[in-house]
C-alpha cells in the first residue's frame, strides 16, 4: 500500500524545493509619488508607497528605507535613471520604484516606473486606473501585483482543469480549488489546493502540472481515484456474527477505500469485543484488488479467550474482611458457574459505582472520613486483577441527639420516632431516613415546604458525632387546583374519585401518595406523573396529574391437564374501564374434553356516585364426570362498600339450578341423592383487605379475606361455608419478594338439606397446590356398590411460599420458585398438618404487551405411586392479551 503514496511524497518535496527557490530575497525602494490634482492631496505621496510596500512585502520583497534628505535628493533627479539606479544601489535596493497619481474629475490613474539597480535592463512602466477616490487603494494593489509579477518573474494562470477523475465529478473537485484563471501562478497556493483535494478523501494520488499556454500557464490537477469497496468479509470471528459486526461499521459496499476510515472501524470493532471482556482481541485487514478500480476488504480476527476477573483485593481495610466487602460491590470474581451466572466479567459501569458503594457502606458504619479510591484494573495474560484502596479513618459513635427550630409537636414526642437512637455507630443513611420521616410528618400537617436540616458536630477526641435536626416549617400550604391531563378515554370523574386530596384543602403528603397508589391500583394507566408547582400565592400549591392510558380490555387464554378434565382450554374477554366509566364487563369460558363453562358479569364500582360497588352475573356450566353429568345455570347480585382503609365489606346473593343426570351404578351415594334438578339459594357476606401495589407481579402489600355463605333460603341445597385467606408480599432485597399465603375453610350440611359435592373443596392446579393436576387432591370414598370414588372435602388447609425476583425488570419478567402444601379432609376428620400433600417448583411470569403470562412447573414431593403419581414436573401455563 505504501507504494501508492511515493508519488505524493515526491511531489511535496518538489513543491518545497520550488518554493524555496522562488522566494529569493528582493530588496525594493519605493519613492514618494508625485500628486497631480486640483485639491490638496499631498498626504497620498506617502500613502500610495505604503500600500505598494505592504503588498510587495506579502509577496516576499523587503522594503528599503532611506532618510528624508536622501529621499528628497532622489526625487529631484527622477528624470536621470542612472542617478536613480546608483541611489538605489547605495541604499541596498535591487529595484527602485517611483511614479505619480493623477486625478481628473472623478477619475484617478497611477503611472509607475521600475528599474533594476544592477544591469542594463530598461525602465518598466505600468499604468493602472479607476473611478473614485474610494477605489484608490484597490488600484494601488493592482499596480503592486503587476510589479510583483515582474520582480519575481511570475506568470498568470490562463486556466484550471481537472483530469483523471471517473466517479467524482469535476465540479465537486473544482469547488475546493482556490486558484482561478487570471491569478498569479504561486506554488504556495497550488500546494494548498492539493491539500484541499486530498481532504476530500477520494484520491490516493494527485499531480499538478503547469502547461505553457498563450499568456501564461494552464494548471492541470491529475487525480487518481481510490478504489471503491466491492465486498466486506470477516474471518476468525466466533463471538459476534457477521451481521452484528457489519452493523457497527461505518463503511459499506460502494464506499471509498480509505485506510484511516478502516482503522477507525477496527477500533470500533475492538471496543465491541472489549465490552464482552475479550481484551486480547487483535483485528487486522487485507485488501484484495479487483477489476474496475474496486477492492474487497477482509477483516481478520484473532479473538483470544474471554478475560475474567481472577482476584479482587482490598488494601487498607482493617475493620471489615474482604468477604464482607466483596458482597457489597457489583463486580465479582470468576466462579465455578461463571458460564451461567456471568461472574467474573468486567462491567465498567458496575466497576465505576463500586467505589461509591463501598464509601456509602463505610459511612453507614461510623467511618465518616473514609475514602475509597477508584479501583485499579490490571490485565495479566488471561486474567484481570482489581484492587480497591481504602482509607478507613476513625470510627465515630452517635453522641447527643436533639431537635430544634419550629417544632409542630413537643420534643418528647418527636425524639422517640428518630431511628438514629438504635444505631451503635453514626449512620448517614439512618440520618437521611430520619430527615424523610420528619419531612413527611411536617408535610402531613400542611407544611409542604418545610426544611429539615441535620446539623452534625464531630468530636474528634471522643470519636462522637452530635446530631441536631433543625426544622423550619414555613407557612402552611393548601391545594389550589387539581389538573388532570392525558386521559383520552377515562373520564375525569373516574380519576378524581380515587384521589384522597381535594382543592382548597390543607396539603398532605401521605394522602397525595395514597392518591397516586389508588390510581396505580386501577390498572388503567401505563404511567402516572404528578407535578406540584407553586400556586397563585406562597401558601398555594397546584397539583398536575398526567396519565398515560393503556389498554384495559383484555383477553386471556390458558390450558392445562387434569385427571378429571383431561386437556382443557380457558379464555375470557373483559373490559375493566367500560366507556371510560371504570365499569367492568367480563365474559369468560372454559372448554375441555368433559366440561364447559360460560360466565357473563358486570360491575359498577361507584353506584350513586359513592364507593358502593354493585355487580350482576349469569352463568352456565356443564361437566361430564365418569359417573354422572352435571349442568348448572344461575346468576347473582352483589354489593360492596369500603369500611376502612383498604378494607371492604360485601354482600351477595346467588340463585342456581343444577341438573344431575346420566348417573352410573358406581357413582357415590351423594351423587345418586342429587339426581334431577337441585336449586341453591344462598347469600354470602365477606370482609376483605387488599393493600397490594399491583395485582400481577406484586412487590409489596397484603391481601386478606374472610367469607361466610349461607345456603338454604329455599331450594334443595343447604349448608354453612366459611373460607379465610391471608397473604403477605414482603420485599426482601434488591427486587427479591417473599410471598406468604395461607387459606382454609369448612362447609357443613344443614339439617333437612343436601350438601352437594360441587360445593365441597378440592385442591390441585395453578392457583392452589401446583405440581398436582386440577382437583387431584380429594377424598377417596367407597359407595354403596363397593366402588372407589373421588369426592371433595368438607374442610381444607393450604399454604404457599414463593420467592420472586426480576430477571429483566424493564420487560416485566420475573422468576419464581415456590413451595406449596395442603390437603382436604372429610366431615369426621380432624385437620392433621402431618398429612398435608407437598410440592415445589419454579416458573416465569411476564407482564407482556399482550397481557400477563405464567409458566410454572411443580414436582410432587410425596408422590403416592399406588395412585399413579410420580415426582416428575407437571407444567401449567396461562397467558393473556390486551386490546
PDB file of N, CA and C in Angstrom, residues 505-535:
ATOM      1  N   UNK A 505     -58.033  22.378  50.224  1.00  0.00           N
ATOM      2  CA  UNK A 505     -57.807  21.650  51.467  1.00  0.00           C
ATOM      3  C   UNK A 505     -56.342  21.727  51.852  1.00  0.00           C
ATOM      4  N   UNK A 506     -56.044  21.543  53.129  1.00  0.00           N
ATOM      5  CA  UNK A 506     -54.685  21.592  53.632  1.00  0.00           C
ATOM      6  C   UNK A 506     -53.852  20.488  52.993  1.00  0.00           C
ATOM      7  N   UNK A 507     -52.621  20.830  52.643  1.00  0.00           N
ATOM      8  CA  UNK A 507     -51.715  19.880  51.989  1.00  0.00           C
ATOM      9  C   UNK A 507     -51.438  18.670  52.895  1.00  0.00           C
ATOM     10  N   UNK A 508     -51.356  17.489  52.280  1.00  0.00           N
ATOM     11  CA  UNK A 508     -50.975  16.265  52.982  1.00  0.00           C
ATOM     12  C   UNK A 508     -50.151  15.404  52.042  1.00  0.00           C
ATOM     13  N   UNK A 509     -48.903  15.162  52.427  1.00  0.00           N
ATOM     14  CA  UNK A 509     -48.033  14.340  51.582  1.00  0.00           C
ATOM     15  C   UNK A 509     -48.474  12.903  51.537  1.00  0.00           C
ATOM     16  N   UNK A 510     -48.934  12.338  52.678  1.00  0.00           N
ATOM     17  CA  UNK A 510     -49.333  10.936  52.714  1.00  0.00           C
ATOM     18  C   UNK A 510     -50.585  10.703  51.883  1.00  0.00           C
ATOM     19  N   UNK A 511     -51.547  11.662  51.940  1.00  0.00           N
ATOM     20  CA  UNK A 511     -52.749  11.482  51.132  1.00  0.00           C
ATOM     21  C   UNK A 511     -52.480  11.674  49.649  1.00  0.00           C
ATOM     22  N   UNK A 512     -51.481  12.486  49.305  1.00  0.00           N
ATOM     23  CA  UNK A 512     -51.090  12.622  47.898  1.00  0.00           C
ATOM     24  C   UNK A 512     -50.484  11.312  47.399  1.00  0.00           C
ATOM     25  N   UNK A 513     -49.622  10.695  48.214  1.00  0.00           N
ATOM     26  CA  UNK A 513     -49.041   9.408  47.829  1.00  0.00           C
ATOM     27  C   UNK A 513     -50.123   8.335  47.718  1.00  0.00           C
ATOM     28  N   UNK A 514     -51.075   8.355  48.653  1.00  0.00           N
ATOM     29  CA  UNK A 514     -52.160   7.374  48.602  1.00  0.00           C
ATOM     30  C   UNK A 514     -53.003   7.569  47.346  1.00  0.00           C
ATOM     31  N   UNK A 515     -53.193   8.800  46.922  1.00  0.00           N
ATOM     32  CA  UNK A 515     -53.960   9.064  45.701  1.00  0.00           C
ATOM     33  C   UNK A 515     -53.281   8.451  44.489  1.00  0.00           C
ATOM     34  N   UNK A 516     -51.949   8.619  44.397  1.00  0.00           N
ATOM     35  CA  UNK A 516     -51.207   8.041  43.279  1.00  0.00           C
ATOM     36  C   UNK A 516     -51.295   6.519  43.325  1.00  0.00           C
ATOM     37  N   UNK A 517     -51.206   5.957  44.533  1.00  0.00           N
ATOM     38  CA  UNK A 517     -51.289   4.499  44.647  1.00  0.00           C
ATOM     39  C   UNK A 517     -52.661   3.994  44.230  1.00  0.00           C
ATOM     40  N   UNK A 518     -53.718   4.726  44.598  1.00  0.00           N
ATOM     41  CA  UNK A 518     -55.066   4.332  44.177  1.00  0.00           C
ATOM     42  C   UNK A 518     -55.186   4.319  42.659  1.00  0.00           C
ATOM     43  N   UNK A 519     -54.623   5.333  42.005  1.00  0.00           N
ATOM     44  CA  UNK A 519     -54.677   5.384  40.546  1.00  0.00           C
ATOM     45  C   UNK A 519     -53.887   4.228  39.932  1.00  0.00           C
ATOM     46  N   UNK A 520     -52.762   3.899  40.552  1.00  0.00           N
ATOM     47  CA  UNK A 520     -51.964   2.775  40.055  1.00  0.00           C
ATOM     48  C   UNK A 520     -52.737   1.467  40.177  1.00  0.00           C
ATOM     49  N   UNK A 521     -53.438   1.296  41.281  1.00  0.00           N
ATOM     50  CA  UNK A 521     -54.189   0.055  41.514  1.00  0.00           C
ATOM     51  C   UNK A 521     -55.365  -0.092  40.558  1.00  0.00           C
ATOM     52  N   UNK A 522     -55.837   1.013  39.983  1.00  0.00           N
ATOM     53  CA  UNK A 522     -56.889   0.893  38.974  1.00  0.00           C
ATOM     54  C   UNK A 522     -56.427   0.060  37.787  1.00  0.00           C
ATOM     55  N   UNK A 523     -55.113   0.153  37.512  1.00  0.00           N
ATOM     56  CA  UNK A 523     -54.506  -0.558  36.384  1.00  0.00           C
ATOM     57  C   UNK A 523     -55.075  -0.082  35.048  1.00  0.00           C
ATOM     58  N   UNK A 524     -55.426   1.212  34.999  1.00  0.00           N
ATOM     59  CA  UNK A 524     -55.890   1.821  33.753  1.00  0.00           C
ATOM     60  C   UNK A 524     -54.751   2.531  33.019  1.00  0.00           C
ATOM     61  N   UNK A 525     -53.638   2.775  33.729  1.00  0.00           N
ATOM     62  CA  UNK A 525     -52.627   3.689  33.208  1.00  0.00           C
ATOM     63  C   UNK A 525     -51.257   3.029  33.152  1.00  0.00           C
ATOM     64  N   UNK A 526     -50.565   3.302  32.070  1.00  0.00           N
ATOM     65  CA  UNK A 526     -49.202   2.802  31.900  1.00  0.00           C
ATOM     66  C   UNK A 526     -48.215   3.633  32.707  1.00  0.00           C
ATOM     67  N   UNK A 527     -48.497   4.920  32.855  1.00  0.00           N
ATOM     68  CA  UNK A 527     -47.597   5.797  33.604  1.00  0.00           C
ATOM     69  C   UNK A 527     -48.425   6.919  34.226  1.00  0.00           C
ATOM     70  N   UNK A 528     -48.019   7.309  35.428  1.00  0.00           N
ATOM     71  CA  UNK A 528     -48.695   8.402  36.137  1.00  0.00           C
ATOM     72  C   UNK A 528     -47.616   9.354  36.625  1.00  0.00           C
ATOM     73  N   UNK A 529     -47.694  10.612  36.203  1.00  0.00           N
ATOM     74  CA  UNK A 529     -46.734  11.621  36.633  1.00  0.00           C
ATOM     75  C   UNK A 529     -47.474  12.710  37.406  1.00  0.00           C
ATOM     76  N   UNK A 530     -46.904  13.067  38.547  1.00  0.00           N
ATOM     77  CA  UNK A 530     -47.515  14.081  39.399  1.00  0.00           C
ATOM     78  C   UNK A 530     -46.523  15.222  39.587  1.00  0.00           C
ATOM     79  N   UNK A 531     -46.967  16.434  39.306  1.00  0.00           N
ATOM     80  CA  UNK A 531     -46.145  17.620  39.497  1.00  0.00           C
ATOM     81  C   UNK A 531     -46.883  18.566  40.443  1.00  0.00           C
ATOM     82  N   UNK A 532     -46.134  19.209  41.335  1.00  0.00           N
ATOM     83  CA  UNK A 532     -46.757  20.103  42.314  1.00  0.00           C
ATOM     84  C   UNK A 532     -46.141  21.498  42.223  1.00  0.00           C
ATOM     85  N   UNK A 533     -46.466  22.257  41.183  1.00  0.00           N
ATOM     86  CA  UNK A 533     -45.919  23.620  41.056  1.00  0.00           C
ATOM     87  C   UNK A 533     -46.580  24.577  42.052  1.00  0.00           C
ATOM     88  N   UNK A 534     -45.898  25.685  42.257  1.00  0.00           N
ATOM     89  CA  UNK A 534     -46.412  26.716  43.161  1.00  0.00           C
ATOM     90  C   UNK A 534     -47.689  27.311  42.588  1.00  0.00           C
ATOM     91  N   UNK A 535     -48.619  27.648  43.471  1.00  0.00           N
ATOM     92  CA  UNK A 535     -49.889  28.221  43.047  1.00  0.00           C
ATOM     93  C   UNK A 535     -49.819  29.731  42.903  1.00  0.00           C
TER      94      UNK A 535
END
